[in-house]
Coordinates of C-alpha atoms in Angstrom, one line a residue:
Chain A
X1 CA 11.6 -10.3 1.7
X2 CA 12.8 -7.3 2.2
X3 CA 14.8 -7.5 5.9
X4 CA 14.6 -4.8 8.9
X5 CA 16.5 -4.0 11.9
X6 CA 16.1 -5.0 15.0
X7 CA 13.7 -2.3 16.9
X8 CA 11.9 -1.3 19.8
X9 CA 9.8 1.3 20.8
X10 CA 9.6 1.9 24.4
X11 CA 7.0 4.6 26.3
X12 CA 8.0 7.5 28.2
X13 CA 5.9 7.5 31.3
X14 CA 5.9 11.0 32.8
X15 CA 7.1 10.8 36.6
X16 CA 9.1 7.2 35.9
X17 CA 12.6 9.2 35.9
X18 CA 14.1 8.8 39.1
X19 CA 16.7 11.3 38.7
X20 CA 14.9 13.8 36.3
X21 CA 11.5 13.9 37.7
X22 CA 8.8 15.4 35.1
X23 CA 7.0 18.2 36.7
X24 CA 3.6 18.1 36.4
X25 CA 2.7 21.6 34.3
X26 CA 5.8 20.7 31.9
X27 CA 5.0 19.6 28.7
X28 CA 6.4 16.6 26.6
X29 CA 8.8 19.0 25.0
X30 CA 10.6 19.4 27.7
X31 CA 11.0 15.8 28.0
X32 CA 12.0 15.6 24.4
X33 CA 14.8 18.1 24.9
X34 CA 16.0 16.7 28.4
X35 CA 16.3 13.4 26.1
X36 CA 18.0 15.0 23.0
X37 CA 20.1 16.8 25.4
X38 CA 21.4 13.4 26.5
X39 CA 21.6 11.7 23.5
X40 CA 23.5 14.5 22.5
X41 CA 26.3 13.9 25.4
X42 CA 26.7 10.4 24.1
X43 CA 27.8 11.5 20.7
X44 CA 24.4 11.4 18.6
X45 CA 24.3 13.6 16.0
X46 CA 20.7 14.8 14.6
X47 CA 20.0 13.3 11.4
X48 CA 16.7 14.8 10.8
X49 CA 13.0 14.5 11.8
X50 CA 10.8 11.7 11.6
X51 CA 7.0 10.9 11.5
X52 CA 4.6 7.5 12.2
X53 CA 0.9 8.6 11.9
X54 CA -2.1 6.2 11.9
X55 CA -5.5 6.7 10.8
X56 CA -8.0 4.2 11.7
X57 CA -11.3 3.2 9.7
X58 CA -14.3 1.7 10.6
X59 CA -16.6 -0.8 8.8
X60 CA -20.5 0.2 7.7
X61 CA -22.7 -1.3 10.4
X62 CA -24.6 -2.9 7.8
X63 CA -21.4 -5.1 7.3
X64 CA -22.1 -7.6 9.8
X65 CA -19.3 -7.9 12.7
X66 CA -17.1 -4.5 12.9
X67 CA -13.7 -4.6 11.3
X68 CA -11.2 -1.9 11.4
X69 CA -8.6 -1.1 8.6
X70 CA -5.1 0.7 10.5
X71 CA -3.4 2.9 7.7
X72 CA -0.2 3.7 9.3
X73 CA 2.9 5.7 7.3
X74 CA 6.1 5.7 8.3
X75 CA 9.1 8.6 7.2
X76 CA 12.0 5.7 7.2
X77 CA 9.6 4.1 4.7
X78 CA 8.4 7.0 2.1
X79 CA 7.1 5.3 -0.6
X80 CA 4.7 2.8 1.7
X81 CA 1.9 2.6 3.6
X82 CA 1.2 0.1 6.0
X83 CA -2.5 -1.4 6.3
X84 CA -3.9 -3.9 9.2
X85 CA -7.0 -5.0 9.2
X86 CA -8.1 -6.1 12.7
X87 CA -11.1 -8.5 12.4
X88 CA -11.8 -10.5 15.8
X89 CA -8.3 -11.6 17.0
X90 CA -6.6 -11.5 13.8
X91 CA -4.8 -8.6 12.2
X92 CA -3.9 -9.1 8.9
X93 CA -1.7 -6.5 7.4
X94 CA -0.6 -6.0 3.1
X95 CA 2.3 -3.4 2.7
X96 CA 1.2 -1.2 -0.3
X97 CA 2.6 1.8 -2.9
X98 CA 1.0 5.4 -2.1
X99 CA -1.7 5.1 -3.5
X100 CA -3.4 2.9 -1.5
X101 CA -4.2 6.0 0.4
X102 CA -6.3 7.1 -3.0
X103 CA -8.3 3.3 -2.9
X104 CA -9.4 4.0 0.7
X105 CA -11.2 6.9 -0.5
X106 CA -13.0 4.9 -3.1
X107 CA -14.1 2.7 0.0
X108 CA -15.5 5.7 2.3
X109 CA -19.0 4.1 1.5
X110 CA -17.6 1.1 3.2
X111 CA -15.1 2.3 6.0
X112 CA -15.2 5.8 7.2
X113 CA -12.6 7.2 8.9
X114 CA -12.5 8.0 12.5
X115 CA -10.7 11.3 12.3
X116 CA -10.8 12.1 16.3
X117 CA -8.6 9.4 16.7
X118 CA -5.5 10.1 13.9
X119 CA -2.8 10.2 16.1
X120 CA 0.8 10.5 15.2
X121 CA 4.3 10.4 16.6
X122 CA 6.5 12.9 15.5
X123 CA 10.3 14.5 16.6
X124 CA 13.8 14.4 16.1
X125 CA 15.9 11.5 14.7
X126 CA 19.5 10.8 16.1
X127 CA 22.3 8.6 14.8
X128 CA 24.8 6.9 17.1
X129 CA 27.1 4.3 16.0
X130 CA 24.6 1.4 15.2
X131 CA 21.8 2.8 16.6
X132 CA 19.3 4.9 15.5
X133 CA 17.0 6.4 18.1
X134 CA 14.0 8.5 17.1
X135 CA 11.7 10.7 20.4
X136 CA 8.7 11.4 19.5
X137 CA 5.9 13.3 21.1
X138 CA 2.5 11.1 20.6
X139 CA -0.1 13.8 19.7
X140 CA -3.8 12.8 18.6
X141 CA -6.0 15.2 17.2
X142 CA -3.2 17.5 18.1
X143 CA -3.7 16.6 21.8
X144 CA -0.2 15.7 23.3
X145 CA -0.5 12.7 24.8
X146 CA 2.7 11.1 25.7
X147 CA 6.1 10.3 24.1
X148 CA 7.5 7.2 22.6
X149 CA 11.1 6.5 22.2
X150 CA 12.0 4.2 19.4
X151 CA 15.9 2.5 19.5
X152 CA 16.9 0.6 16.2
X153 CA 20.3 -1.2 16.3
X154 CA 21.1 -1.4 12.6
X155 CA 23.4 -4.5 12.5
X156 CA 20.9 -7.0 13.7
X157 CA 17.9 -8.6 11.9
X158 CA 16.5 -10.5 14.9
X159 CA 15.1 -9.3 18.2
X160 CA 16.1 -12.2 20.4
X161 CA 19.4 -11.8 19.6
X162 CA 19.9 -8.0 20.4
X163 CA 17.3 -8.0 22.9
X164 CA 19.7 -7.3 26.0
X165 CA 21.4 -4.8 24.7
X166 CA 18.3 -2.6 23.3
X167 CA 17.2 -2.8 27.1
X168 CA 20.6 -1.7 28.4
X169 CA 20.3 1.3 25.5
X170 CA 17.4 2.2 27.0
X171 CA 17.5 2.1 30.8
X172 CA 21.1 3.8 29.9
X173 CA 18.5 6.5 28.1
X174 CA 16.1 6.6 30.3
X175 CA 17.1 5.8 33.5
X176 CA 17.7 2.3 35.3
X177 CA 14.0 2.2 36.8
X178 CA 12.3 2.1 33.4
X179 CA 10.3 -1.2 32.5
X180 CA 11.4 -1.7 28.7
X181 CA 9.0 -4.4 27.3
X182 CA 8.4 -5.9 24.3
X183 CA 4.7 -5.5 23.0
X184 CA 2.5 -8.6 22.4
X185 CA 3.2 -8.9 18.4
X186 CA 7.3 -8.3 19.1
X187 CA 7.0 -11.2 22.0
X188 CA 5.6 -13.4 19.1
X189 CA 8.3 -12.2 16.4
X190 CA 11.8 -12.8 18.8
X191 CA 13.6 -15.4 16.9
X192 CA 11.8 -14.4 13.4
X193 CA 14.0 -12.0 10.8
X194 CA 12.6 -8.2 11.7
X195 CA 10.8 -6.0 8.9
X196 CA 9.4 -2.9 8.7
X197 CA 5.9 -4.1 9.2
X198 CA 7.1 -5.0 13.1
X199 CA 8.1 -1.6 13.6
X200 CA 4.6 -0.9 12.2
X201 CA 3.0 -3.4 14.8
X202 CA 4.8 -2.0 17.7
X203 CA 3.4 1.7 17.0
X204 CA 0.2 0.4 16.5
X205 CA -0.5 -1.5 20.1
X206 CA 1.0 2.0 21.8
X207 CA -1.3 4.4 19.6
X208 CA -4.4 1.6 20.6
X209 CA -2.9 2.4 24.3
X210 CA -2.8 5.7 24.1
X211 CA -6.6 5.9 22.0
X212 CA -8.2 4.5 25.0
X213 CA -7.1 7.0 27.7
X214 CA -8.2 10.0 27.7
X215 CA -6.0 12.6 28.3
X216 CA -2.2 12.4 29.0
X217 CA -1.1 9.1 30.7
X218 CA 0.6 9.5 33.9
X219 CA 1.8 6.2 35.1
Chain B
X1 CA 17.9 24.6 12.0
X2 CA 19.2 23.0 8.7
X3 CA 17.1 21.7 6.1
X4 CA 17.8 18.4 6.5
X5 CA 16.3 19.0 10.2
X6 CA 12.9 20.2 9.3
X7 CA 9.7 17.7 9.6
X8 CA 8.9 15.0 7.3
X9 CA 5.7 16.0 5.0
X10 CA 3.3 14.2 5.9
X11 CA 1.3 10.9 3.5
X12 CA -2.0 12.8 3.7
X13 CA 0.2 16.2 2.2
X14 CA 2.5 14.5 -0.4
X15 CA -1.0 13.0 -1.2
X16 CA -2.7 15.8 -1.5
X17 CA 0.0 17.9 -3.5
X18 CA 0.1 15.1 -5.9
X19 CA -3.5 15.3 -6.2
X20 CA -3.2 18.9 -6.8
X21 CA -0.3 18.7 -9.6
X22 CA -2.3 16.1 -11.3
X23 CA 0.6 13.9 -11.3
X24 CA -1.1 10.9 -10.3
X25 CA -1.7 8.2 -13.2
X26 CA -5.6 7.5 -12.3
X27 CA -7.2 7.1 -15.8
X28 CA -7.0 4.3 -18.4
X29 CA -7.0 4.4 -21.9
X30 CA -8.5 1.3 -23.5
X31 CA -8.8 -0.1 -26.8
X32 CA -9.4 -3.6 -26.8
X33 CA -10.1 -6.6 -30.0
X34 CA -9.2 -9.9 -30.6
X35 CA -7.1 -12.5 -33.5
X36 CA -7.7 -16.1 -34.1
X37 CA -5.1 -18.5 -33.0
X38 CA -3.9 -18.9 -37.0
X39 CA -3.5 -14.8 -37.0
X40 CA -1.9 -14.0 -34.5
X41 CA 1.9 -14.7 -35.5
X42 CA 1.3 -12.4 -38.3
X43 CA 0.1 -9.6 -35.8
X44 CA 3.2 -10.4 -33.2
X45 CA 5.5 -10.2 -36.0
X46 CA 4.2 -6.5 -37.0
X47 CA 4.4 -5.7 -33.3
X48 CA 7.9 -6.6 -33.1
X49 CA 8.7 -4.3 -36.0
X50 CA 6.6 -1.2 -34.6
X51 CA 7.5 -1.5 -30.8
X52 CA 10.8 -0.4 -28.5
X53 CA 10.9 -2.9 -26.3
X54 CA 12.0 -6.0 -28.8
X55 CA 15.8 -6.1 -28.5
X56 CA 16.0 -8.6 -26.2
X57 CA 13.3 -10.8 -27.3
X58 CA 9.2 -11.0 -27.4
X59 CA 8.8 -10.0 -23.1
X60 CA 6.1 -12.6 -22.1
X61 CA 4.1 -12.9 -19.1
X62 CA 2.2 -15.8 -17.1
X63 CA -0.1 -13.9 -14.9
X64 CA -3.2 -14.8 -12.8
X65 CA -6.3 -12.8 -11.7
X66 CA -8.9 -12.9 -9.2
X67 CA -11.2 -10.5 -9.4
X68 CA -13.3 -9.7 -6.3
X69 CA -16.3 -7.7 -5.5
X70 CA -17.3 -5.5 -2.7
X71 CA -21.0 -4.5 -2.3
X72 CA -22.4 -0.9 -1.3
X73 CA -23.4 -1.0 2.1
X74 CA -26.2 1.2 1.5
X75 CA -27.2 -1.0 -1.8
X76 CA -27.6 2.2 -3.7
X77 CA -24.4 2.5 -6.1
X78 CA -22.8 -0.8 -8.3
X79 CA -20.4 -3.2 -6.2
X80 CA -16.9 -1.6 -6.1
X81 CA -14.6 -3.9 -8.2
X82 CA -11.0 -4.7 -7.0
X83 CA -8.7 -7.1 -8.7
X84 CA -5.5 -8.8 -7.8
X85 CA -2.8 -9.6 -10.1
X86 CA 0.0 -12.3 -9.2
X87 CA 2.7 -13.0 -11.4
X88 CA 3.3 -16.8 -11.9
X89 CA 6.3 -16.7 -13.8
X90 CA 8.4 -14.4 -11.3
X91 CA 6.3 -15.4 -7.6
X92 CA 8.7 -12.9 -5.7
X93 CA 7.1 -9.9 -7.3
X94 CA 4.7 -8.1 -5.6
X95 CA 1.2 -8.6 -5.9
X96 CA -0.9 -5.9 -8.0
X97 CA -4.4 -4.9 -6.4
X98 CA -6.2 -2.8 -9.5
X99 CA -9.4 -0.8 -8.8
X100 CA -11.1 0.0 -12.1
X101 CA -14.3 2.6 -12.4
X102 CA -16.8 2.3 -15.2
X103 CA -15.8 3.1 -18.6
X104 CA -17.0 6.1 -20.3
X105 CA -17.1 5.3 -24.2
X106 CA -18.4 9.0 -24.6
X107 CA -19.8 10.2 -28.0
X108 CA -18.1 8.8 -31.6
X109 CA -15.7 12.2 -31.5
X110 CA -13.7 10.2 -28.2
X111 CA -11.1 8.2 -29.8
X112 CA -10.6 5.6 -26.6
X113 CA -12.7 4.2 -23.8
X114 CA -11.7 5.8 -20.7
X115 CA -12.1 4.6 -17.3
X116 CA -10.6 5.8 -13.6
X117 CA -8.1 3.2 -12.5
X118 CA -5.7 2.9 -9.5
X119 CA -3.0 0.1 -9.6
X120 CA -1.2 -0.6 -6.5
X121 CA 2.0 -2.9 -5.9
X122 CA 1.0 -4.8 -2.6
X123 CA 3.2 -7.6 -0.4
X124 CA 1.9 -9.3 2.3
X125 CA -1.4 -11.4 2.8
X126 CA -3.5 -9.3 -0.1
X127 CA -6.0 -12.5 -0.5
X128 CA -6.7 -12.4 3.1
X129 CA -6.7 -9.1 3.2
X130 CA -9.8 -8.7 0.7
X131 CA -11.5 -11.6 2.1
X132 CA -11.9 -10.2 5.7
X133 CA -12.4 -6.7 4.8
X134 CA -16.0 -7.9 3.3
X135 CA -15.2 -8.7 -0.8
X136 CA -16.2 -11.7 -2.5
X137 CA -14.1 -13.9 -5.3
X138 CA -16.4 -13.3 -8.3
X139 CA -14.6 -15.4 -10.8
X140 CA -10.7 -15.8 -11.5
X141 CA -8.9 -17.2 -14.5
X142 CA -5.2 -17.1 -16.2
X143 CA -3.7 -14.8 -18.5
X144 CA -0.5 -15.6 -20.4
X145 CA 0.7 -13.7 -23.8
X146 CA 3.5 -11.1 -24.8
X147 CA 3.7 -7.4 -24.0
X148 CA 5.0 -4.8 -26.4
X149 CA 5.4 -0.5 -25.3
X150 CA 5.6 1.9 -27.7
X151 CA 6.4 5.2 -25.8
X152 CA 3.9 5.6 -23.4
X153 CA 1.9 2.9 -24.5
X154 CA 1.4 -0.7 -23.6
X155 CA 0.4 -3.4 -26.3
X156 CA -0.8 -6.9 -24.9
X157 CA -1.5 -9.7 -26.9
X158 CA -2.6 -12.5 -24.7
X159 CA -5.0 -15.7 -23.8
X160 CA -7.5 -16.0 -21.2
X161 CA -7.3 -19.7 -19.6
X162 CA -9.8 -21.2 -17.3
X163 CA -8.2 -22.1 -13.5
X164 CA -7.8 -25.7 -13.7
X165 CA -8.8 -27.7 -10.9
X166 CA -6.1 -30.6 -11.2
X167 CA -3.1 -30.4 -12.4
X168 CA -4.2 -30.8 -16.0
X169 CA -2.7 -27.8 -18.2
X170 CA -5.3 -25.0 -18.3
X171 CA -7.9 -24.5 -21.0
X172 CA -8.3 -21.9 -23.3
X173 CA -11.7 -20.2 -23.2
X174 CA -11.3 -19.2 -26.4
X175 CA -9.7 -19.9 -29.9
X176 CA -8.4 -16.7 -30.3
X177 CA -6.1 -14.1 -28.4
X178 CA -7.2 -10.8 -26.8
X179 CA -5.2 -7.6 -27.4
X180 CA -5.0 -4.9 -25.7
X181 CA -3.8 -1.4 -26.1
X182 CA -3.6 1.2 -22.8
X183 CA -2.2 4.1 -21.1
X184 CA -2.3 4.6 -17.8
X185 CA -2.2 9.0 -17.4
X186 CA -3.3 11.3 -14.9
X187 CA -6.3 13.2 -15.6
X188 CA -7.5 15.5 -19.3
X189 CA -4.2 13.8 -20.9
X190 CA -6.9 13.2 -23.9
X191 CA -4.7 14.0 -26.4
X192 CA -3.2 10.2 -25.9
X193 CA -6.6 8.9 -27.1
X194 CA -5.4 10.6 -30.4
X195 CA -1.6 8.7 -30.4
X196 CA -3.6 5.3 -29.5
X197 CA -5.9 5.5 -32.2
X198 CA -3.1 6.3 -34.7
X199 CA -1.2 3.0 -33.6
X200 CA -4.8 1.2 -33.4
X201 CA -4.8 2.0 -37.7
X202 CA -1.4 0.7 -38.2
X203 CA -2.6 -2.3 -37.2
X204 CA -5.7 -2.4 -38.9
X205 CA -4.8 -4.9 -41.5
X206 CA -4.6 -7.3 -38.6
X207 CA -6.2 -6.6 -35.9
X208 CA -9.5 -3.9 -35.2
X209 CA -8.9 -2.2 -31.8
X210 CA -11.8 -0.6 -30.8
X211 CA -13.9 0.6 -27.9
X212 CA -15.8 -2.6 -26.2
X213 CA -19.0 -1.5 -25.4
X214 CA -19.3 -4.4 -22.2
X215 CA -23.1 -3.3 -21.7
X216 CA -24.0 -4.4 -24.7
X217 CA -21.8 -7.5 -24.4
X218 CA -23.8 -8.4 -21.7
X219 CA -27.1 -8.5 -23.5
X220 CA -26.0 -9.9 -26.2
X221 CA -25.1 -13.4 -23.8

């Protein structure tokens, strides 16, 4: 099995900084560059760009119950894609070469794509030590929609045991007022080995988040 | 800005550009026959002396397949056909899900069958996977044998077992051995038909590769 990092992806909520309020006709790249400029004061350097996108798919009606296939890509990953199928409760995911993109276009009859709803998260990448911290600007259907910060500390393989200090990474980050939260699947995953497919998992709950508001969140 | 710096392409790009370069290995050249049991030492013999890969001994592989089905919603086109290969002999390789289109035999003139074909390593729960998103396990059965390249081409010589329910050794479903010759190339790469048929006649002696009409299989049964 091929082993991960320890990671979490925490939400930028607009109008949580205490000290850096976001004004309300600024965009989320001014938030990205407040960020980077901090990250920058800590000693980061910028090791390039990075980019999580997900496409989702929806079963035929004439297929019974409605199932949805997740197609998700990941930049720190290349060479993958990342499928889950959500069916009821379950999600089942298979990690696959490129061209699994190519066998999902020999299933359109089966499960079309719901294009209005490809949403990606996309920005700059920064190395810091151990940590790797990526901000990206959620935009779907090149609608900005809010940012998500992701913090990786490289040395550990299991949430539980770096949980503590992820959060103090972040609050540090972000400011001492922000909630940092693990999603439902990394809650169920603390004491397990991390993988990239967690990472994947993570995204996915925030993009489902940010698919059912409409517009930009605010709180 | 530096190089390094600028954005990631994206999947649906790279995708695309491969598509566009024709780089993408999507077709399958297929000649297919079979030996008898008492034969077919004579024919791995003659494919240790033709092949490249021999220096370190026949490579042999133990692999099983499940083939599943997944029916047109609309019930106007043929169920779309997805199989999944698992290796039993080395169980921490990935699995490999293979779509395969119809074959086109085309006219006397085209020296192979060719039919589209994606293969795609998977990990994680593939079986699952298939069995929610709507297919259904149409049959499933063994394979074991030897596998030879030469160049760009693959030579398997191998035997089909039924899936034993107990834990009785598997049964043949035949008395003979089923051999195999492919290329997997992007699209209008015809000219490997040509190559293929070539190595099909050094064979001949032992073994006739040609193009398996399964239509007519079928009526035959």
């Amino acid at each position: 099995m091929k082993r991960g990092k320890a990671t979490i992806i925490c939400e930028v909520k607009n109008g949580s900084y205490s000290q850096y309020p976001v004004p309300e006709n600024k965009t989320g790249t001014y938030v990205i560059e407040l960020l980077t400029k901090r990250i920058l004061a800590l000693g980061a350097s910028q090791q390039g760009q990075f980019l999580v996108d997900c496409e989702s798919y929806l079963s035929h009606p004439q297929m019974g119950t409605t199932k949805t296939v997740h197609i998700l890509h990941n930049s720190e990953q290349p060479a993958s894609v990342f499928s889950i199928l959500e069916s009821g409760t379950k999600n089942i995911h298979v990690i696959a070469d490129g061209l699994f993109d190519l066998l999902m276009m020999k299933l359109s009859q089966h499960y079309t794509s719901k294009k209005q709803t490809k949403i990606e998260s996309k920005g700059p990448r920064f190395e810091l030590g151990d940590f790797c911290v990526k901000l990206g600007s959620v935009t779907m259907n090149q609608n900005f929609k809010g940012i998500l910060v992701e913090v990786e500390y490289r040395p550990c393989v299991m949430a539980n045991a770096v949980w503590g200090l992820l959060r103090e990474f972040l609050q540090g980050l972000l400011g001492p007022t922000v909630p940092v939260q693990p999603t439902q699947h990394l809650m169920s995953r603390m004491n397990e080995i991390y993988t990239p497919i967690d990472t994947i998992y993570q995204y996915l709950e925030h993009f489902s988040a940010y698919r059912k508001v409409t517009g930009m969140r605010n709180n | 800005m530096s190089a390094a710096n600028l954005a990631p392409i994206t999947a649906t790009d790279s995708l695309s550009q491969a598509l566009k370069a024709n780089i993408i290995p999507n077709q399958e050249y297929l000649l297919q026959g079979s030996v008898l049991d008492s034969a077919v030492e004579v024919l791995l013999h003659r494919l240790r002396g033709l092949c490249d890969n021999v220096d370190a001994g026949t490579e042999t592989f133990d692999d099983q397949e499940v083939c599943f089905s997944l029916r047109d919603p609309n019930q106007q086109a043929a169920p779309l056909m997805l199989r999944v290969r698992k290796a039993l002999d080395a169980r921490d390789m990935p699995f490999q899900l293979r779509y395969i289109g119809q074959p086109d035999l085309g006219d006397k003139s085209r020296p192979t069958v060719v039919r589209s074909s994606l293969d795609i390593a998977c990990s994680g729960m593939l079986i699952e996977f298939l069995n929610e998103l709507g297919c259904r396990i149409e049959f499933e059965y063994s394979v074991k044998g030897y596998m030879f390249r030469k160049g760009r081409m693959k030579i398997t010589v191998s035997k089909v077992f039924k899936i034993s329910q107990s834990s009785m050794s598997p049964e043949p479903i035949s008395q003979s051995y089923l051999v195999e010759l492919s290329v997997l190339a992007p699209q209008g790469q015809d000219a490997i038909g040509e190559d293929m048929r070539a190595f099909a006649d050094q064979l001949r002696p032992l073994v006739q590769l040609d193009k398996i009409d399964y239509k007519r299989l079928g009526h035959m049964s």
